[in-house]
CSV table of C-alpha atoms in Angstrom, one decimal:
chain,number,residue,atom,x,y,z
A,3,MET,CA,133.0,72.3,83.7
A,4,LYS,CA,133.8,74.1,80.6
A,5,ALA,CA,134.8,77.8,80.8
A,6,PRO,CA,132.0,80.0,79.5
A,7,SER,CA,132.4,81.6,76.1
A,8,ARG,CA,132.4,85.4,75.9
A,9,THR,CA,129.1,85.1,74.0
A,10,ILE,CA,126.8,83.2,76.4
A,11,ALA,CA,124.0,86.0,76.0
A,12,ALA,CA,122.5,88.7,73.9
A,13,GLY,CA,119.4,90.5,74.9
A,14,VAL,CA,117.2,93.5,75.2
A,15,HIS,CA,117.9,96.0,77.9
A,16,GLY,CA,115.6,98.9,78.2
A,17,ARG,CA,115.5,100.0,81.9
A,18,HIS,CA,118.0,102.2,83.8
A,19,TRP,CA,118.6,101.0,87.3
A,20,PRO,CA,121.0,102.5,89.9
A,21,ARG,CA,124.6,101.1,89.8
A,22,THR,CA,126.4,99.5,92.5
A,23,GLN,CA,129.4,97.2,92.9
A,24,THR,CA,128.7,93.8,94.5
A,25,SER,CA,131.5,91.7,95.8
A,26,CYS,CA,130.8,88.1,96.6
A,27,GLU,CA,132.5,84.8,96.3
A,28,ASN,CA,130.1,81.9,97.4
A,29,GLY,CA,126.6,81.2,98.5
A,30,CYS,CA,127.1,81.6,102.3
A,31,LEU,CA,125.1,84.2,104.2
A,32,ARG,CA,127.1,87.2,105.3
A,33,GLU,CA,125.7,89.2,108.2
A,34,GLY,CA,126.6,92.6,109.4
A,35,ALA,CA,127.0,94.3,106.0
A,36,GLN,CA,126.0,97.9,106.0
A,37,PRO,CA,125.2,100.1,103.1
A,38,ARG,CA,126.2,103.7,102.9
A,39,ALA,CA,124.5,106.0,105.5
A,40,HIS,CA,122.4,108.9,104.3
A,41,THR,CA,124.1,112.3,104.3
A,42,VAL,CA,121.2,114.6,103.3
A,43,HIS,CA,119.8,115.1,106.8
A,44,ARG,CA,120.7,114.0,110.3
A,45,PHE,CA,117.2,112.7,110.9
A,46,VAL,CA,117.4,110.5,107.7
A,47,SER,CA,120.5,108.9,109.2
A,48,SER,CA,118.6,108.2,112.4
A,49,LEU,CA,116.3,106.0,110.2
A,50,TYR,CA,119.3,104.1,108.7
A,51,VAL,CA,118.7,100.4,108.7
A,52,PRO,CA,121.6,98.1,108.1
A,53,MET,CA,121.1,95.4,105.5
A,54,PRO,CA,121.9,92.0,107.1
A,55,PHE,CA,122.6,90.1,103.9
A,56,GLN,CA,124.7,90.6,100.7
A,57,PRO,CA,122.9,90.4,97.3
A,58,LEU,CA,122.6,87.0,95.7
A,59,ILE,CA,122.0,86.1,92.0
A,60,ARG,CA,119.7,83.1,91.7
A,61,LEU,CA,120.1,81.3,88.4
A,62,VAL,CA,117.2,79.0,87.7
A,63,ASP,CA,117.6,76.8,84.5
A,64,ASP,CA,117.1,73.1,83.8
A,65,ASP,CA,120.0,73.1,81.2
A,66,ALA,CA,122.9,72.0,83.5
A,67,ASP,CA,125.7,73.0,81.1
A,68,LEU,CA,124.3,76.5,80.6
A,69,ARG,CA,123.6,76.9,84.3
A,70,GLY,CA,127.1,75.8,85.2
A,71,ALA,CA,128.7,78.2,82.6
A,72,LEU,CA,126.6,81.2,83.7
A,73,LEU,CA,127.3,80.5,87.4
A,74,PHE,CA,131.0,80.5,86.7
A,75,ALA,CA,130.9,83.6,84.7
A,76,LEU,CA,128.8,85.5,87.3
A,77,ARG,CA,131.2,84.5,90.1
A,78,MET,CA,134.1,85.5,88.0
A,79,ALA,CA,132.4,88.9,87.6
A,80,GLY,CA,132.3,89.2,91.4
A,81,PHE,CA,128.8,88.2,92.1
A,82,ASP,CA,127.6,85.7,94.8
A,83,ALA,CA,125.5,83.3,92.8
A,84,ALA,CA,123.5,80.1,93.4
A,85,GLY,CA,122.0,77.7,90.9
A,86,TYR,CA,118.7,75.8,90.8
A,87,GLU,CA,117.7,73.2,88.3
A,88,SER,CA,114.1,73.8,88.5
A,89,ALA,CA,111.6,76.5,89.7
A,90,GLU,CA,110.3,74.1,92.4
A,91,ASP,CA,113.9,73.7,93.7
A,92,PHE,CA,114.3,77.5,93.8
A,93,LEU,CA,111.0,78.2,95.6
A,94,SER,CA,111.7,75.5,98.1
A,95,HIS,CA,115.3,76.2,99.0
A,96,ASP,CA,116.3,79.8,98.3
A,97,ASP,CA,116.4,82.3,101.1
A,98,CYS,CA,114.0,85.1,100.1
A,99,ARG,CA,115.5,87.4,102.8
A,100,ARG,CA,118.5,88.0,100.7
A,101,PRO,CA,118.3,90.8,98.3
A,102,GLY,CA,119.4,90.5,94.6
A,103,CYS,CA,117.7,89.3,91.5
A,104,VAL,CA,116.6,86.1,89.8
A,105,VAL,CA,117.9,85.0,86.4
A,106,MET,CA,115.3,82.4,85.2
A,107,ASP,CA,114.7,80.4,81.9
A,108,ILE,CA,111.2,81.2,80.8
A,109,ARG,CA,110.6,77.7,79.4
A,110,MET,CA,111.6,74.8,81.7
A,111,GLY,CA,110.3,71.3,82.3
A,112,GLY,CA,107.8,71.1,85.2
A,113,MET,CA,107.0,74.6,86.4
A,114,THR,CA,107.6,77.2,83.8
A,115,GLY,CA,109.3,80.5,84.4
A,116,LEU,CA,105.9,82.4,84.1
A,117,GLU,CA,104.3,80.0,86.7
A,118,CYS,CA,107.2,80.5,89.1
A,119,GLN,CA,106.9,84.3,88.7
A,120,ALA,CA,103.3,84.1,89.7
A,121,LYS,CA,104.1,82.0,92.8
A,122,MET,CA,107.0,84.1,94.0
A,123,PRO,CA,105.1,86.9,95.9
A,124,ASP,CA,103.1,84.3,97.9
A,125,ALA,CA,106.4,82.6,98.8
A,126,GLY,CA,107.9,85.9,100.1
A,127,PHE,CA,110.1,86.8,97.1
A,128,ASP,CA,110.2,90.4,95.8
A,129,GLN,CA,113.4,90.1,93.9
A,130,PRO,CA,113.4,91.5,90.3
A,131,ILE,CA,113.5,88.8,87.6
A,132,ILE,CA,115.6,88.6,84.4
A,133,PHE,CA,114.1,86.0,82.0
A,134,LEU,CA,116.2,84.1,79.6
A,135,SER,CA,114.3,83.1,76.4
A,136,GLY,CA,115.0,81.5,73.0
A,137,HIS,CA,114.1,83.4,69.9
A,138,GLY,CA,110.8,81.6,69.6
A,139,ASP,CA,109.8,82.7,73.1
A,140,VAL,CA,109.8,86.5,72.5
A,141,GLU,CA,106.0,86.7,72.9
A,142,MET,CA,106.1,84.8,76.2
A,143,ALA,CA,109.0,87.0,77.4
A,144,LEU,CA,107.0,90.2,76.6
A,145,LEU,CA,104.1,88.8,78.6
A,146,ALA,CA,106.6,88.3,81.5
A,147,VAL,CA,107.7,91.9,81.3
A,148,LYS,CA,104.1,93.0,81.3
A,149,ARG,CA,103.6,91.0,84.4
A,150,GLY,CA,106.4,92.7,86.2
A,151,ALA,CA,109.7,91.1,85.1
A,152,ALA,CA,112.6,93.6,85.1
A,153,ASP,CA,114.2,92.4,81.8
A,154,PHE,CA,114.7,89.5,79.5
A,155,LEU,CA,117.7,88.4,77.5
A,156,THR,CA,117.7,86.1,74.5
A,157,LYS,CA,119.9,83.1,74.2
A,158,PRO,CA,122.8,82.7,73.6
A,159,VAL,CA,123.4,84.9,76.4
A,160,ARG,CA,126.3,87.5,76.4
A,161,VAL,CA,128.0,87.5,79.8
A,162,GLU,CA,128.7,91.2,79.8
A,163,LYS,CA,125.1,92.1,79.2
A,164,LEU,CA,123.9,89.7,81.9
A,165,ALA,CA,126.4,91.0,84.5
A,166,GLU,CA,125.5,94.6,83.8
A,167,SER,CA,121.8,93.9,84.2
A,168,CYS,CA,122.3,91.9,87.4
A,169,ARG,CA,124.6,94.6,88.9
A,170,ARG,CA,121.9,97.3,88.3
A,171,LEU,CA,119.0,95.2,89.5
A,172,CYS,CA,120.8,94.1,92.7
A,173,ALA,CA,121.6,97.8,93.5
A,174,TRP,CA,118.0,98.8,92.8
A,175,HIS,CA,116.6,96.0,95.0
A,176,GLU,CA,118.9,96.8,97.8
A,177,SER,CA,117.8,100.4,97.7
A,178,GLU,CA,114.1,99.4,97.7
A,179,ARG,CA,114.6,97.1,100.6
A,180,LYS,CA,116.4,99.8,102.6
A,181,ALA,CA,113.7,102.4,101.8
A,182,ALA,CA,111.0,100.0,102.9
A,183,ALA,CA,112.8,99.2,106.2
A,184,GLU,CA,113.2,102.9,106.9
A,185,LYS,CA,109.5,103.5,106.3
A,186,ARG,CA,108.6,100.7,108.6
A,187,LEU,CA,110.9,102.1,111.3
A,188,ALA,CA,109.3,105.6,110.9
A,189,ARG,CA,105.8,104.1,111.2
A,190,GLU,CA,106.8,102.2,114.3
A,191,ARG,CA,108.2,105.4,115.9
A,192,VAL,CA,105.0,107.4,115.0
A,193,GLU,CA,102.8,104.6,116.3
A,194,SER,CA,104.6,104.8,119.7
A,195,LEU,CA,103.1,108.4,120.1
A,196,THR,CA,99.9,108.9,122.1
A,197,PRO,CA,97.0,110.5,120.3
A,198,ARG,CA,97.8,113.9,122.0
A,199,GLU,CA,101.5,113.6,121.1
A,200,LEU,CA,100.6,112.9,117.5
A,201,ASP,CA,98.4,116.1,117.5
A,202,VAL,CA,101.3,118.1,118.9
A,203,ALA,CA,103.7,116.5,116.5
A,204,ARG,CA,101.5,117.5,113.5
A,205,GLU,CA,101.4,121.1,114.7
A,206,ALA,CA,105.1,121.2,115.5
A,207,ALA,CA,105.8,119.9,112.0
A,208,LYS,CA,104.2,123.1,110.6
A,209,GLY,CA,106.9,125.1,112.4
A,210,LEU,CA,104.5,126.6,115.1
A,211,PRO,CA,105.9,127.7,118.5
A,212,ASN,CA,104.6,126.0,121.7
A,213,LYS,CA,102.3,128.9,122.5
A,214,ALA,CA,100.6,128.7,119.0
A,215,ILE,CA,100.3,124.9,119.4
A,216,ALA,CA,98.7,125.3,122.8
A,217,ASN,CA,96.1,127.8,121.5
A,218,ALA,CA,95.3,125.5,118.5
A,219,LEU,CA,94.8,122.4,120.7
A,220,GLY,CA,93.3,124.1,123.7
A,221,VAL,CA,95.9,123.0,126.2
A,222,SER,CA,98.4,124.7,128.3
A,223,GLU,CA,101.8,125.8,126.9
A,224,GLN,CA,103.5,123.7,129.6
A,225,ALA,CA,101.6,120.6,128.5
A,226,VAL,CA,102.8,121.2,124.9
A,227,LYS,CA,106.5,121.4,126.2
A,228,ILE,CA,106.1,118.1,128.0
A,229,HIS,CA,104.6,116.4,124.9
A,230,ARG,CA,107.2,117.9,122.6
A,231,SER,CA,110.0,116.6,124.8
A,232,SER,CA,108.4,113.1,124.7
A,233,ILE,CA,108.0,113.4,120.9
A,234,TYR,CA,111.6,114.2,120.4
A,235,LYS,CA,112.7,111.2,122.3
A,236,LYS,CA,110.3,108.7,120.7
A,237,LEU,CA,111.0,110.0,117.2
A,238,ASP,CA,114.7,110.4,117.8
A,239,ALA,CA,114.3,113.9,116.5
A,240,LYS,CA,116.1,117.2,117.3
A,241,SER,CA,113.9,119.8,115.7
A,242,ALA,CA,110.6,120.4,114.0
A,243,VAL,CA,112.2,119.6,110.7
A,244,ASP,CA,113.0,116.2,112.0
A,245,ILE,CA,109.5,115.7,113.2
A,246,LYS,CA,108.1,116.6,109.8
A,247,ALA,CA,110.6,114.3,108.1
A,248,CYS,CA,109.5,111.3,110.3
A,249,LEU,CA,105.8,112.0,109.8
A,250,ASP,CA,106.4,112.3,106.0
A,251,GLU,CA,108.4,109.1,105.9
A,252,ALA,CA,105.6,107.3,107.9
A,253,GLY,CA,103.0,108.7,105.4
A,254,ILE,CA,101.1,110.4,108.2
A,255,GLU,CA,101.1,114.0,106.8
A,256,ASN,CA,100.8,112.8,103.2
A,257,ALA,CA,97.7,110.8,104.1
A,258,ALA,CA,96.3,113.8,106.1
A,259,ALA,CA,96.8,116.1,103.1
A,260,LYS,CA,95.1,113.6,100.7
A,261,ALA,CA,92.1,113.2,103.0
A,262,ALA,CA,91.8,117.0,103.3
A,263,ALA,CA,91.9,117.3,99.5
A,264,ASP,CA,89.3,114.5,99.1
A,265,ASP,CA,87.0,116.2,101.6
A,266,ALA,CA,87.4,119.7,100.1
A,267,PRO,CA,84.3,121.0,98.2
A,268,LEU,CA,84.5,121.1,94.5
A,269,ILE,CA,84.1,124.8,93.3
A,270,ARG,CA,82.5,124.7,90.0
A,271,ALA,CA,80.3,127.8,89.9
A,272,ALA,CA,82.9,130.1,88.4
A,273,LEU,CA,83.5,127.7,85.6
A,274,LEU,CA,79.8,127.2,84.5
A,275,PRO,CA,78.0,129.5,82.2
A,276,PRO,CA,75.4,131.8,83.9
A,277,ASP,CA,71.9,130.2,84.4
A,278,PRO,CA,69.5,131.9,81.9
A,279,ASP,CA,66.7,131.7,84.5
A,280,GLU,CA,68.8,133.3,87.2
A,281,ALA,CA,69.9,136.0,84.7
A,282,GLY,CA,66.3,136.9,83.9
A,283,ARG,CA,65.3,137.4,87.5
C-alpha cells in the first residue's frame, strides 16, 4: 500500500461542530468507555449514561487505492477506521451502534452515495455523512447536503481537512447519542411514577411546600409527604430542583406548557379598531 500524499483532499467546510480527541487503533469494539460526566448539577450527573463504544470512521469508496490511502491516513491521525468497497457492503456489515461518522464517495458503481444516504435511517444509522465528490459532482453534493449530509469534500482530498471534519463530527455525534440516552432515561424514570405521584411532582417542581401541594390537589399533607418520598426515590432526586430537571429532560413540563399555550384564548379585542356600530350605540 502506498503511503498517502499530504494532499489527498481539498473541500468545503462550513459547519462548526464540537471538538474532541478520539484515540483508536483498529476496528475492534471497545466496551466500557465512558465520556466525561456532567458537572453542572448533581441531578444531571445522575442521568449520566456511559457510551459503550468508541467512535468509528466508516470509509465507503469503490476506489481501492484511494480507500486504502485514506484509511492509512486516518489511522495515523489516531482514528479507528473501517473501509467498505460499496454502499451495499457498508449497510450489510457495519455496526450502526458505534458512534462516529461516514465518509462516502457520492458516485459509486452499484448503489450511489445518495441512495445509500436515503437507506441509512431505515437500517438504523444516524451517523453524520461526509461526501467525497469530484469537481463535476458539485451539484449532486449540494443536493446531499440539502438532504442532511454534514459536509462534502472535493477530490483530491486533503488529509488534514478530512481529519478535522471527522474529529468534529465524531464529537458531535457522541454528544447527540449521549443526550438522547439521558432523555430516554429521564422518560423511563418519569413513566415509573403513578398518576398521583406525577401530579405531586409537577407541583413540587414549582417549588411549592407540601401543605400548598396538598391544598392544590385536595389531599392530605401526609399523603403528599409519602408521594414525595417515592418520587425522590424513583427519579433519583434530592430536591425540587432535581424533580424539575428530570421533568424538563423528559419533556413533561415543556409539553404541558405548550399545551397550555395552545389552549389559551387569543386576546385580540385591544388590538382591533372600535366597531362603528358599537360606538354609535
